[in-house]
Coordinates of C-alpha atoms and ligand atoms in Angstrom, one line a residue:
M1 CA 20.7 4.5 22.6
T2 CA 21.7 7.7 21.2
S3 CA 22.0 10.2 18.0
N4 CA 25.2 9.8 16.9
P5 CA 27.2 11.1 14.3
T6 CA 27.2 9.4 11.9
E7 CA 28.7 6.0 12.7
P8 CA 31.9 5.7 11.9
Y9 CA 33.1 1.5 13.1
V10 CA 31.9 -0.4 10.5
G11 CA 31.6 -3.3 13.1
P12 CA 32.4 -6.7 11.4
R13 CA 31.9 -6.9 8.2
P14 CA 34.5 -6.3 6.4
F15 CA 35.6 -2.4 4.7
R16 CA 33.6 -1.8 1.2
R17 CA 35.6 0.2 -1.5
T18 CA 33.9 3.7 -0.5
E19 CA 35.3 3.7 2.8
S20 CA 38.6 4.5 2.7
A21 CA 38.1 7.7 4.0
L22 CA 37.6 5.4 7.3
F23 CA 40.4 2.7 6.9
H24 CA 43.4 3.4 9.0
G25 CA 47.0 1.1 9.8
R26 CA 47.3 0.1 6.8
S27 CA 48.9 2.4 4.7
Q28 CA 52.5 0.3 4.9
E29 CA 50.5 -3.2 3.6
A30 CA 48.2 -1.2 0.7
R31 CA 51.1 0.6 -1.2
H32 CA 53.2 -3.4 -0.8
L33 CA 50.7 -5.5 -2.2
R34 CA 49.7 -2.5 -4.4
D35 CA 53.5 -2.1 -6.1
A36 CA 53.9 -6.2 -5.9
W37 CA 50.3 -7.0 -7.9
L38 CA 51.5 -4.1 -10.5
A39 CA 55.1 -6.1 -10.6
E40 CA 54.2 -9.7 -11.0
R41 CA 51.6 -12.5 -12.6
V42 CA 50.7 -14.1 -9.2
V43 CA 50.3 -12.5 -5.9
V44 CA 48.9 -14.8 -2.8
L45 CA 47.6 -12.6 -0.5
H46 CA 47.3 -14.4 2.4
G47 CA 46.5 -14.3 6.3
P48 CA 44.2 -16.3 9.0
A49 CA 40.6 -14.9 9.1
A50 CA 39.4 -12.2 9.6
V51 CA 42.6 -10.8 10.0
G52 CA 41.1 -8.0 7.1
K53 CA 42.9 -9.2 4.1
T54 CA 38.9 -9.0 2.2
S55 CA 39.0 -4.5 3.6
L56 CA 42.7 -4.2 2.7
L57 CA 42.1 -5.3 -1.1
H58 CA 38.6 -3.0 -1.4
A59 CA 39.8 0.1 1.6
G60 CA 43.5 0.3 1.1
V61 CA 44.5 -0.9 -2.7
L62 CA 41.6 -0.6 -5.3
P63 CA 42.1 3.2 -4.1
L64 CA 45.9 3.5 -5.0
L65 CA 44.6 1.9 -8.5
D66 CA 42.6 4.7 -9.3
D67 CA 45.5 6.9 -11.0
E68 CA 47.8 4.5 -12.7
P69 CA 48.4 5.0 -15.8
R70 CA 47.5 1.8 -18.8
T71 CA 46.2 0.4 -16.2
L72 CA 43.1 -1.8 -16.3
T73 CA 41.4 -3.0 -12.5
L74 CA 38.2 -5.1 -12.4
P75 CA 36.2 -5.3 -9.9
V76 CA 36.5 -8.0 -7.3
G77 CA 36.1 -11.6 -7.9
R78 CA 34.5 -14.8 -6.0
L79 CA 34.7 -18.1 -6.8
I80 CA 31.4 -19.0 -5.0
H81 CA 27.7 -17.5 -3.5
Q82 CA 27.7 -19.3 -1.3
P83 CA 28.8 -22.1 0.2
T84 CA 26.3 -23.9 1.2
W85 CA 23.6 -24.5 -1.6
P86 CA 23.1 -28.3 -2.0
L87 CA 25.2 -29.6 -4.7
A88 CA 22.8 -29.7 -7.6
H89 CA 22.7 -26.1 -7.7
A90 CA 26.2 -25.3 -8.1
S91 CA 26.4 -26.9 -11.6
G92 CA 26.3 -24.9 -14.8
P93 CA 26.3 -21.5 -15.1
G94 CA 26.2 -21.2 -11.3
G95 CA 30.1 -23.2 -11.9
Y96 CA 32.9 -21.8 -10.5
R97 CA 34.1 -20.1 -13.5
F98 CA 31.0 -18.1 -14.5
T99 CA 31.1 -16.6 -11.0
L100 CA 34.0 -15.5 -11.7
I101 CA 33.4 -14.2 -14.8
S102 CA 29.9 -12.3 -13.9
S103 CA 32.1 -11.0 -10.5
W104 CA 35.0 -9.2 -12.6
T105 CA 32.1 -8.3 -15.7
P106 CA 31.5 -4.5 -15.1
A107 CA 27.5 -3.9 -14.9
R108 CA 25.6 -3.3 -17.6
Q109 CA 28.3 -5.9 -20.0
T110 CA 27.0 -9.0 -20.4
P111 CA 28.7 -12.1 -19.3
D112 CA 28.4 -15.5 -21.4
P113 CA 28.4 -18.4 -20.0
E114 CA 30.2 -20.5 -22.5
Q115 CA 33.2 -18.4 -22.8
S116 CA 36.5 -19.3 -22.0
V117 CA 37.7 -16.6 -19.5
S118 CA 40.4 -15.8 -21.9
S119 CA 37.3 -15.1 -24.6
A120 CA 36.0 -13.4 -21.6
L121 CA 38.0 -11.7 -20.2
E122 CA 39.1 -10.6 -24.3
S123 CA 35.4 -9.5 -23.9
I124 CA 35.7 -7.2 -20.7
L125 CA 39.0 -5.0 -22.5
A126 CA 36.0 -4.8 -25.6
G127 CA 39.0 -3.7 -27.6
A128 CA 40.9 -1.6 -25.7
A129 CA 44.6 -2.4 -24.8
P130 CA 45.4 -2.0 -21.4
H131 CA 49.5 -1.6 -20.6
R132 CA 48.8 -4.9 -17.9
V133 CA 44.7 -5.9 -16.8
L134 CA 45.0 -6.1 -12.2
A135 CA 42.3 -9.3 -11.6
A136 CA 41.7 -10.4 -8.1
I137 CA 40.3 -13.0 -6.3
D138 CA 38.8 -13.0 -2.8
H139 CA 38.2 -16.2 -0.9
M140 CA 41.0 -18.0 -3.1
E141 CA 39.4 -20.8 -0.6
E142 CA 36.3 -21.5 -2.2
L143 CA 37.4 -23.0 -4.6
F144 CA 38.7 -25.8 -2.3
T145 CA 36.8 -26.1 0.4
A146 CA 33.0 -26.0 -0.6
F147 CA 32.1 -28.7 -3.2
P148 CA 35.2 -31.5 -2.3
A149 CA 32.5 -32.9 -5.5
R150 CA 33.8 -30.5 -8.1
L151 CA 37.1 -31.8 -8.6
P152 CA 37.0 -31.7 -12.3
E153 CA 35.5 -28.1 -12.8
R154 CA 38.5 -26.6 -10.0
D155 CA 41.2 -28.5 -12.4
R156 CA 39.2 -26.6 -15.3
L157 CA 39.3 -23.3 -14.1
I158 CA 42.8 -23.7 -12.5
G159 CA 43.7 -24.6 -16.5
E160 CA 41.8 -22.0 -17.6
L161 CA 43.3 -19.3 -15.4
A162 CA 47.0 -20.2 -17.2
Q163 CA 45.6 -20.2 -20.1
A164 CA 44.8 -16.0 -19.4
L165 CA 48.1 -15.3 -18.0
R166 CA 49.9 -16.9 -20.7
D167 CA 47.6 -14.6 -23.8
L168 CA 47.0 -11.5 -22.0
P169 CA 48.6 -9.2 -19.8
L170 CA 47.1 -10.5 -16.8
N171 CA 48.1 -9.6 -12.8
L172 CA 46.0 -11.8 -9.9
L173 CA 45.6 -11.3 -7.2
L174 CA 44.8 -14.0 -4.7
L175 CA 43.5 -13.8 -1.3
V176 CA 43.4 -17.3 0.7
R177 CA 43.1 -18.4 4.1
D178 CA 46.6 -19.6 6.2
D179 CA 45.5 -23.0 6.2
Q180 CA 44.6 -23.0 2.8
L181 CA 48.3 -22.0 1.6
A182 CA 49.8 -24.9 1.1
T183 CA 47.4 -25.8 -1.4
L184 CA 47.1 -22.9 -3.1
S185 CA 50.7 -22.9 -3.4
G186 CA 50.6 -26.8 -4.9
Y187 CA 48.9 -24.9 -7.9
E188 CA 52.0 -22.8 -8.9
G189 CA 53.7 -24.9 -11.4
L190 CA 50.3 -25.6 -13.3
L191 CA 49.3 -22.0 -12.8
S192 CA 52.1 -19.4 -13.7
P193 CA 53.9 -19.5 -15.6
Q194 CA 56.8 -18.5 -12.7
P195 CA 57.0 -18.2 -9.2
F196 CA 54.6 -16.7 -7.0
A197 CA 55.2 -13.7 -4.5
Y198 CA 53.7 -13.8 -1.5
V199 CA 52.1 -11.7 1.1
R200 CA 51.4 -12.2 4.5
L201 CA 49.2 -10.2 6.8
D202 CA 49.6 -10.3 10.3
G203 CA 47.1 -8.6 13.4
L204 CA 48.1 -5.0 13.6
G205 CA 50.9 -3.6 15.2
Q206 CA 50.5 -1.3 17.9
A207 CA 50.5 1.9 16.1
S208 CA 48.6 0.5 13.3
A209 CA 45.5 -0.5 16.1
V210 CA 46.1 2.9 17.2
A211 CA 45.6 4.5 14.0
A212 CA 42.5 2.7 12.6
V213 CA 41.0 3.4 16.4
T214 CA 41.6 7.3 16.5
G215 CA 41.0 7.8 12.5
P216 CA 37.7 6.9 12.0
A217 CA 36.4 9.1 15.2
S218 CA 38.8 12.1 13.9
H219 CA 36.1 11.0 10.2
S220 CA 33.0 12.0 12.2
G221 CA 34.6 15.1 14.4
R222 CA 35.5 13.6 16.9
R223 CA 38.8 12.9 18.5
Y224 CA 40.3 10.3 21.6
A225 CA 42.2 12.0 24.2
P226 CA 45.5 11.6 24.7
G227 CA 47.3 8.2 25.5
V228 CA 43.0 6.5 25.7
A229 CA 43.0 5.1 21.7
E230 CA 46.7 3.5 23.7
Q231 CA 44.7 2.1 26.1
L232 CA 42.6 0.7 25.0
V233 CA 44.7 -0.8 22.6
E234 CA 47.1 -2.3 25.3
R235 CA 42.8 -4.2 26.6
L236 CA 42.6 -5.4 23.3
R237 CA 46.7 -7.1 23.1
K238 CA 45.2 -9.0 26.0
T239 CA 44.2 -12.0 26.4
T240 CA 44.0 -15.1 29.3
Y241 CA 44.8 -18.2 27.8
T242 CA 43.7 -21.2 30.3
D243 CA 46.1 -24.0 28.2
R244 CA 45.5 -28.2 28.7
L245 CA 46.1 -28.0 32.7
G246 CA 43.9 -25.4 32.9
E247 CA 46.0 -23.6 34.0
S248 CA 45.5 -19.6 33.4
V249 CA 47.8 -17.2 31.6
E250 CA 47.6 -14.0 30.7
I251 CA 49.2 -13.5 26.7
V252 CA 50.3 -9.9 25.8
S253 CA 50.0 -9.8 22.4
E254 CA 52.6 -7.6 19.6
Q255 CA 49.1 -7.4 17.9
V256 CA 45.5 -6.8 18.1
S257 CA 42.9 -8.3 16.0
P258 CA 40.9 -6.4 13.5
F259 CA 37.7 -7.8 14.6
E260 CA 37.9 -7.8 18.2
L261 CA 38.6 -4.0 18.0
Q262 CA 36.0 -3.5 15.9
I263 CA 33.9 -4.6 18.2
A264 CA 35.1 -2.6 21.1
C265 CA 35.0 0.6 19.7
A266 CA 31.5 0.3 17.9
A267 CA 30.5 -0.6 21.6
L268 CA 32.2 2.4 22.7
W269 CA 30.9 4.6 20.2
S270 CA 27.2 3.8 20.8
G271 CA 27.2 4.1 24.6
L272 CA 28.4 8.1 23.0
G273 CA 26.0 11.0 24.1
G274 CA 25.1 12.8 21.7
S275 CA 27.2 16.0 22.6
T276 CA 29.9 13.9 23.6
D277 CA 33.4 15.7 21.4
T278 CA 35.9 14.3 23.3
I279 CA 36.6 10.7 24.3
T280 CA 38.6 10.4 27.6
A281 CA 39.9 8.2 30.0
E282 CA 36.4 8.3 31.9
L283 CA 34.1 7.2 29.4
L284 CA 36.5 4.2 28.6
A285 CA 36.3 3.4 31.7
Q286 CA 32.5 3.1 31.4
L287 CA 32.7 0.6 28.4
G288 CA 34.0 -2.1 30.9
D289 CA 35.8 -5.3 30.1
L290 CA 36.6 -6.7 26.4
T291 CA 34.7 -10.4 27.7
G292 CA 32.0 -8.3 28.3
I293 CA 31.6 -6.4 25.1
L294 CA 32.4 -9.4 23.3
A295 CA 29.6 -11.2 25.4
A296 CA 27.5 -8.7 24.2
Y297 CA 27.9 -9.3 21.2
F298 CA 27.8 -13.4 21.6
D299 CA 24.0 -12.9 22.8
R300 CA 23.3 -11.0 19.8
A301 CA 25.5 -13.2 18.0
V302 CA 23.1 -15.8 19.2
R303 CA 19.3 -14.3 19.9
D304 CA 20.4 -13.9 15.7
V305 CA 21.1 -17.0 14.4
S306 CA 17.8 -18.3 16.5
L307 CA 15.8 -16.0 14.6
E308 CA 17.4 -17.0 11.0
T309 CA 17.7 -20.6 11.6
G310 CA 14.9 -21.4 14.2
V311 CA 16.8 -23.0 16.8
P312 CA 16.0 -22.0 19.6
E313 CA 18.5 -19.7 21.6
P314 CA 18.7 -21.9 24.9
E315 CA 19.6 -25.0 22.6
L316 CA 22.0 -22.9 20.5
R317 CA 23.4 -21.8 23.4
A318 CA 24.3 -25.2 25.0
W319 CA 25.5 -26.8 22.2
I320 CA 27.9 -23.9 21.8
E321 CA 28.8 -23.4 25.3
T322 CA 29.9 -28.5 25.1
T323 CA 31.0 -28.2 21.5
F324 CA 33.2 -25.2 21.3
I325 CA 34.4 -25.4 24.7
T326 CA 36.4 -28.0 26.4
E327 CA 36.0 -29.0 30.2
R328 CA 39.0 -27.9 31.0
G329 CA 38.2 -24.4 29.4
T330 CA 40.1 -24.4 26.6
R331 CA 38.6 -24.7 22.5
G332 CA 36.9 -27.0 21.7
T333 CA 36.3 -28.1 17.8
A334 CA 34.3 -30.1 15.6
Y335 CA 34.1 -30.8 11.8
R336 CA 31.7 -30.0 9.0
G337 CA 29.5 -33.5 8.4
L338 CA 27.9 -34.1 5.2
T339 CA 24.1 -31.9 6.2
Q340 CA 25.5 -32.3 10.1
T341 CA 27.8 -30.5 12.7
A342 CA 28.0 -32.2 15.7
D343 CA 25.0 -32.7 16.0
M344 CA 23.6 -29.4 13.9
P345 CA 22.3 -28.0 10.5
N346 CA 25.7 -27.0 8.6
A347 CA 23.1 -23.9 8.3
V348 CA 23.5 -22.8 11.6
V349 CA 27.0 -23.5 11.8
D350 CA 27.9 -21.3 8.5
A351 CA 25.6 -18.5 10.0
L352 CA 28.0 -18.7 13.5
V353 CA 30.8 -18.3 10.6
A354 CA 29.7 -14.8 8.7
R355 CA 29.0 -13.4 12.5
H356 CA 32.7 -14.3 13.2
I357 CA 31.8 -16.7 16.3
L358 CA 33.3 -20.2 14.3
T359 CA 36.4 -20.0 12.5
E360 CA 36.3 -22.6 9.3
E361 CA 40.3 -24.6 9.1
Q362 CA 41.1 -27.3 6.4
R363 CA 42.7 -30.1 8.6
A364 CA 42.9 -33.1 7.0
R365 CA 40.6 -34.0 3.9
S366 CA 37.8 -31.9 5.7
L367 CA 36.3 -28.8 7.8
W368 CA 37.2 -28.0 11.0
Y369 CA 35.7 -25.2 13.4
Q370 CA 36.1 -23.6 16.3
L371 CA 35.4 -21.0 17.9
G372 CA 36.4 -17.6 16.4
Q373 CA 38.3 -15.9 19.6
E374 CA 40.1 -17.1 22.5
R375 CA 38.7 -14.4 23.7
L376 CA 35.4 -16.5 23.3
V377 CA 36.5 -19.3 25.7
E378 CA 35.2 -16.8 28.7
A379 CA 32.8 -14.3 27.5
I380 CA 30.4 -17.0 26.7
R381 CA 30.8 -18.2 30.0
T382 CA 30.1 -14.6 31.3
A383 CA 27.0 -14.7 28.7
H384 CA 25.4 -17.2 30.0
H385 CA 26.3 -16.1 33.5
A386 CA 24.4 -13.2 32.5
A387 CA 22.1 -14.2 30.3
P388 CA 18.4 -13.4 30.8
A389 CA 15.6 -15.9 31.8
R390 CA 14.9 -14.2 27.9
D391 CA 12.7 -18.1 27.3
R392 CA 9.2 -17.6 26.4
P393 CA 9.6 -17.4 22.9
Q394 CA 8.9 -13.1 21.3
E395 CA 6.8 -12.9 18.9
H396 CA 7.9 -11.7 15.8
T397 CA 6.8 -9.3 12.6
P398 CA 7.3 -10.1 9.3
A399 CA 8.7 -6.3 9.4
D400 CA 11.2 -7.7 11.8
F401 CA 12.5 -10.9 9.7
R402 CA 12.6 -7.7 6.7
A403 CA 14.5 -5.3 8.4
A404 CA 17.5 -8.2 9.8
A405 CA 17.6 -9.4 6.1
E406 CA 17.8 -6.2 4.9
A407 CA 20.5 -5.5 7.5
A408 CA 22.3 -8.6 6.5
L409 CA 22.1 -8.5 2.8
G410 CA 23.6 -4.5 3.7
E411 CA 26.6 -6.9 5.4
G412 CA 26.8 -9.3 2.2
N413 CA 25.8 -12.2 4.3
F414 CA 23.2 -13.2 1.6
I415 CA 22.8 -16.6 3.1
S416 CA 20.7 -14.9 6.4
A417 CA 19.6 -12.8 3.8
R418 CA 18.2 -15.1 2.4
R419 CA 16.3 -17.4 5.1
F420 CA 14.6 -13.6 6.8
A421 CA 12.8 -13.4 4.4
D422 CA 12.6 -16.7 3.3
V423 CA 10.5 -16.4 7.3
A424 CA 9.3 -13.5 6.2
A425 CA 8.1 -14.1 3.5
S426 CA 5.7 -16.9 4.9
R427 CA 5.3 -15.7 8.1
S428 CA 3.2 -12.5 6.0
L429 CA 1.6 -15.3 3.7
E430 CA -0.2 -16.2 6.9
Q431 CA -1.5 -12.8 7.5
G432 CA -3.0 -12.7 4.6
D433 CA -0.6 -9.6 3.7
E434 CA -0.4 -10.3 0.3
R435 CA 0.8 -7.2 -0.7
Q436 CA 4.2 -7.9 1.8
F437 CA 4.6 -10.8 -0.1
A438 CA 4.7 -9.9 -3.0
N439 CA 7.2 -7.1 -2.0
L440 CA 9.4 -10.0 -0.2
L441 CA 9.5 -11.6 -3.5
A442 CA 11.7 -8.8 -5.5
F443 CA 13.5 -8.6 -2.3
K444 CA 14.3 -12.1 -2.4
A445 CA 14.8 -11.5 -6.1
E446 CA 17.4 -8.2 -6.0
V447 CA 19.4 -11.1 -2.8
A448 CA 19.3 -13.5 -5.5
R449 CA 20.9 -10.6 -8.0
V450 CA 23.0 -9.3 -6.0
E451 CA 24.6 -12.9 -5.6
G452 CA 24.7 -13.2 -8.7
D453 CA 21.7 -16.2 -8.7
L454 CA 20.5 -15.4 -11.9
E455 CA 18.3 -18.7 -13.0
A456 CA 17.1 -17.6 -8.5
A457 CA 16.4 -14.0 -9.1
R458 CA 14.8 -14.3 -12.5
E459 CA 12.0 -17.0 -10.6
T460 CA 11.0 -15.3 -8.2
L461 CA 11.0 -11.9 -9.6
T462 CA 8.1 -14.3 -12.5
A463 CA 6.8 -15.0 -8.6
A464 CA 6.5 -11.4 -8.0
R465 CA 5.3 -10.3 -11.5
S466 CA 1.6 -12.6 -11.5
Q467 CA 0.9 -11.2 -7.5
F468 CA 1.8 -7.3 -8.4
E469 CA -0.8 -8.5 -11.0
S470 CA -3.5 -9.7 -9.5
Q471 CA -2.9 -6.7 -7.2
Q472 CA -3.8 -4.9 -10.1
D473 CA 0.6 -2.4 -8.8
A474 CA 1.0 -1.2 -11.9
L475 CA 3.7 0.7 -11.1
A476 CA 5.1 -1.9 -9.0
T477 CA 4.4 -4.1 -12.3
V478 CA 6.8 -2.0 -14.0
R479 CA 10.1 -2.2 -11.7
V480 CA 9.1 -5.7 -12.1
L481 CA 9.3 -6.2 -15.5
T482 CA 12.0 -4.0 -15.8
A483 CA 14.3 -6.0 -13.5
L484 CA 13.2 -9.2 -15.7
A485 CA 14.6 -8.1 -18.7
E486 CA 18.0 -6.8 -16.5
V487 CA 18.6 -11.0 -15.5
C488 CA 16.8 -11.4 -18.8
L489 CA 20.3 -9.5 -20.3
S490 CA 22.4 -10.7 -17.6
M491 CA 21.9 -14.4 -19.1
G492 CA 22.6 -13.4 -22.3
S493 CA 18.2 -13.5 -23.7
P494 CA 18.1 -10.2 -24.9
D495 CA 15.1 -11.0 -26.8
E496 CA 13.1 -12.2 -23.9
A497 CA 15.2 -8.5 -22.2
V498 CA 12.7 -6.6 -25.7
D499 CA 10.0 -8.4 -24.9
L500 CA 9.4 -7.9 -21.2
G501 CA 10.8 -4.1 -22.5
R502 CA 8.1 -3.3 -23.8
Q503 CA 5.1 -4.7 -21.5
A504 CA 7.1 -2.5 -19.3
V505 CA 6.9 0.4 -21.8
A506 CA 3.1 -0.4 -23.1
R507 CA 1.9 -0.6 -19.1
M508 CA 4.1 2.9 -18.5
P509 CA 4.4 4.8 -21.2
G510 CA 6.0 7.5 -18.9
D511 CA 8.8 5.7 -16.8
V512 CA 12.1 6.8 -17.6
A513 CA 13.7 3.8 -16.3
A514 CA 11.4 1.6 -18.6
R515 CA 12.4 3.2 -22.1
T516 CA 16.5 3.4 -20.4
L517 CA 16.5 -0.2 -20.3
L518 CA 14.6 -1.6 -23.4
A519 CA 16.5 0.5 -25.5
H520 CA 19.5 -1.4 -24.3
A521 CA 18.6 -4.4 -24.6
L522 CA 17.5 -3.6 -28.2
W523 CA 20.7 -3.0 -28.5
R524 CA 21.8 -6.3 -27.8
A525 CA 19.6 -7.9 -29.7
G526 CA 22.0 -6.5 -32.3
S527 CA 19.3 -3.6 -33.5
P528 CA 21.5 -0.5 -33.2
A529 CA 18.8 2.2 -35.1
D530 CA 16.3 0.8 -32.8
A531 CA 18.0 1.2 -29.7
E532 CA 18.7 4.8 -30.9
A533 CA 15.2 5.3 -31.1
A534 CA 14.6 4.5 -28.2
Y535 CA 16.9 6.1 -26.2
N536 CA 15.7 9.0 -27.7
D537 CA 11.2 8.5 -25.8
A538 CA 13.7 8.0 -22.5
L539 CA 14.9 11.1 -23.2
D540 CA 12.3 13.4 -25.0
L541 CA 10.9 12.2 -21.5
D542 CA 14.1 13.5 -18.9
R543 CA 16.3 14.7 -21.5
N544 CA 19.1 14.8 -18.2
A545 CA 18.5 11.1 -18.1
A546 CA 22.0 10.2 -17.3
R547 CA 22.5 6.1 -18.2
A548 CA 19.9 7.0 -22.0
L549 CA 22.5 9.2 -22.4
Y550 CA 25.4 6.5 -21.8
G551 CA 23.5 4.1 -23.5
R552 CA 22.6 7.1 -26.7
G553 CA 26.0 7.0 -26.5
Q554 CA 27.8 3.6 -26.9
V555 CA 25.2 2.8 -29.0
R556 CA 26.3 5.4 -31.3
I557 CA 30.1 4.8 -31.7
A558 CA 28.2 1.7 -33.2
L559 CA 26.7 3.9 -35.2
R560 CA 29.9 5.4 -36.4
D561 CA 28.3 9.0 -35.8
F562 CA 31.2 9.2 -32.8
R563 CA 30.5 13.6 -32.6
G564 CA 27.0 13.0 -31.6
A565 CA 28.3 10.2 -29.1
L566 CA 31.2 12.8 -27.7
A567 CA 28.8 14.3 -26.8
D568 CA 26.4 12.2 -25.5
L569 CA 29.2 10.6 -22.8
D570 CA 30.4 14.1 -22.1
R571 CA 26.9 14.8 -20.6
A572 CA 26.9 11.6 -19.8
L573 CA 29.3 12.1 -16.7
A574 CA 29.1 15.2 -16.5
L575 CA 25.0 14.4 -14.9
G576 CA 27.2 11.6 -13.0
L577 CA 27.0 7.8 -13.5
P578 CA 26.6 4.8 -11.3
R579 CA 30.8 4.4 -10.5
S580 CA 31.1 0.4 -11.9
E581 CA 29.0 2.3 -15.8
E582 CA 31.7 5.7 -15.3
D583 CA 34.7 3.8 -16.5
L584 CA 33.4 2.0 -18.5
A585 CA 32.0 5.8 -20.1
R586 CA 35.0 7.3 -20.0
Q587 CA 36.8 3.8 -22.5
A588 CA 33.6 4.3 -24.9
R589 CA 34.8 8.6 -25.2
E590 CA 38.5 8.0 -25.9
Q591 CA 37.3 5.6 -27.9
A592 CA 34.7 7.8 -29.9
L593 CA 37.4 11.1 -29.8
E594 CA 40.2 8.6 -31.7
R595 CA 38.0 7.5 -34.1
L596 CA 38.1 10.9 -34.3
G597 CA 41.8 13.0 -34.9
G598 CA 41.6 8.9 -37.2
Ligands
LIG601 N1 42.6 -1.5 9.1 C1 41.6 -2.2 9.6 N2 41.2 -1.6 10.9 C2 40.2 -1.6 11.7 N3 39.5 -2.0 11.8 C3 39.8 -3.5 10.5 C4 40.9 -3.6 9.9 N4 41.1 -4.4 8.6 C5 40.1 -5.5 8.7 N5 39.2 -5.1 10.5 C6 37.6 -5.3 10.3 O1 38.5 -6.8 10.6 C7 37.4 -7.6 10.3 C8 37.7 -8.4 9.4 O2 37.6 -8.0 8.4 P1 37.9 -8.5 6.3 O3 38.5 -7.6 5.7 O4 36.5 -9.5 6.7 O5 38.8 -9.7 7.2 P2 39.5 -11.1 7.2 O6 39.6 -10.7 5.1 O7 41.1 -11.2 6.7 O8 38.3 -12.1 6.7 C9 35.7 -7.0 9.4 O9 34.9 -6.3 10.8 C10 37.2 -5.2 9.4 O10 36.3 -4.8 9.2
LIG602 MG1 37.6 -12.5 3.7

């Protein structure tokens, strides 16, 4: 692989909020969806799997709402962390409601597991009275597919959302896959005082697809020679279908699958030399056909899934071919059993869905799987013929697994991240590398925290802590103690957080992050004066610690020192805060200003 100017194509994962500059071809859809969300109580955005719903919301719509006056837009909500937990894990604070509320709650605020949706939203607003609150729930289908045993919980959540729509100036945006649209519509009367507004998302039309190909490249300082992007899009529009009688037909679609577009563009980009500034027809020709590119993607995916699940590669390939491609060369289907799908553990199916090799679809009362793209039929057969004699097992080091885990976490694929981390941890134990093992525990806790499973995060951090302590690694111990305190805060145990914060500070009195966290915990525990003193200690060590200034500013509002608060918040904002805190700091600043003026 060559050294390339920054990779402009995001590949198989959804776009993030911060990638709007790379997001092209959806400007009309983004404006339309924004307008609907601002105007309607409940908007449903629906479309097939992998058509770009999540991306449109994060990179297309949210940036358009930045300067919307008197409107508060919450972070995007989710209902479950991931769909493969055993049922037992799904009850309690891991429930739909708590997960939803946690995902809506800005960082550093503490969600309360007992609160209803309405009162949680009230706490998030914290006295501010915006004209309207915009809240979205991505992957709404998870409410219907994930845990059939959780029907009562589902109905309770619908009831609480309905209540919140009555209590607050709330506009909901629900993202759902087409196969669950009918089920969701069935709740219309229960949920909303008004009919749902429906917005449908299709694949990319020709002109939009060209924009999605060329836009990101120009952002990285390269361009396509005239007509080349159009040629690539033409290829993406053509698929060969095999019908039930075994006849092949080439179909030219009006639309392009954004997923295939990503795979093709990423492959094209990685093949370019470092000095290329124009992508010519010759370079496109060297790329080979799309089936081959998809075959290479399939190979990589199978390798990763094998690594992740322990199912040997040849077995995995054979299973995919026989289960999902019929003798006639059409797409086959299999339904999800309680633990297995067509004799493979469900973990394998989930890992393939996460990589868009399979898609999930609800039919009647069960979930069915088939290949994610028609073109995969041919690609898998190609991959089969080209499959190298790679049957000899390859030795991977714990570091390989750790890298794979980090990559998966970066893509938001928590299931894979956790499994890779597990393998890495047990390998490093086998090799007697205790330091590596402890680091992996801390990493696993990070995964759990990102996905919102706080209980697991706490448990794993506690284990990491005793490892680091027995290795007498003070720096790592303090890091873990601080993280542990933060998790306790998120779980609504401020006293425990204070205790942990004190231990961290005692071990390393010069650690600004530990002191800042202790201050924050003291505030949450109801001692604003102690909190202010602790923030002062942190700021004595580093007078430009933005988060400590932000914290002290908030505490000073509670202590009615509005002038001091304003000065702190202004400095914190000037120094720069993480995005989630920046919004809150601005709100706090307005509050201080108001109180000063009044
Ligand atoms: N406008 C776009 N341009 C290029 N690629 C896109 C665009 N929108 C989505 N994608 C890609 O399509 C794939 C599926 O997107 P995603 O947002 O996850 O879809 P969904 O939420 O509908 O399942 C991802 O690889 C994503 O990067
Ligand atoms: Mg999505």
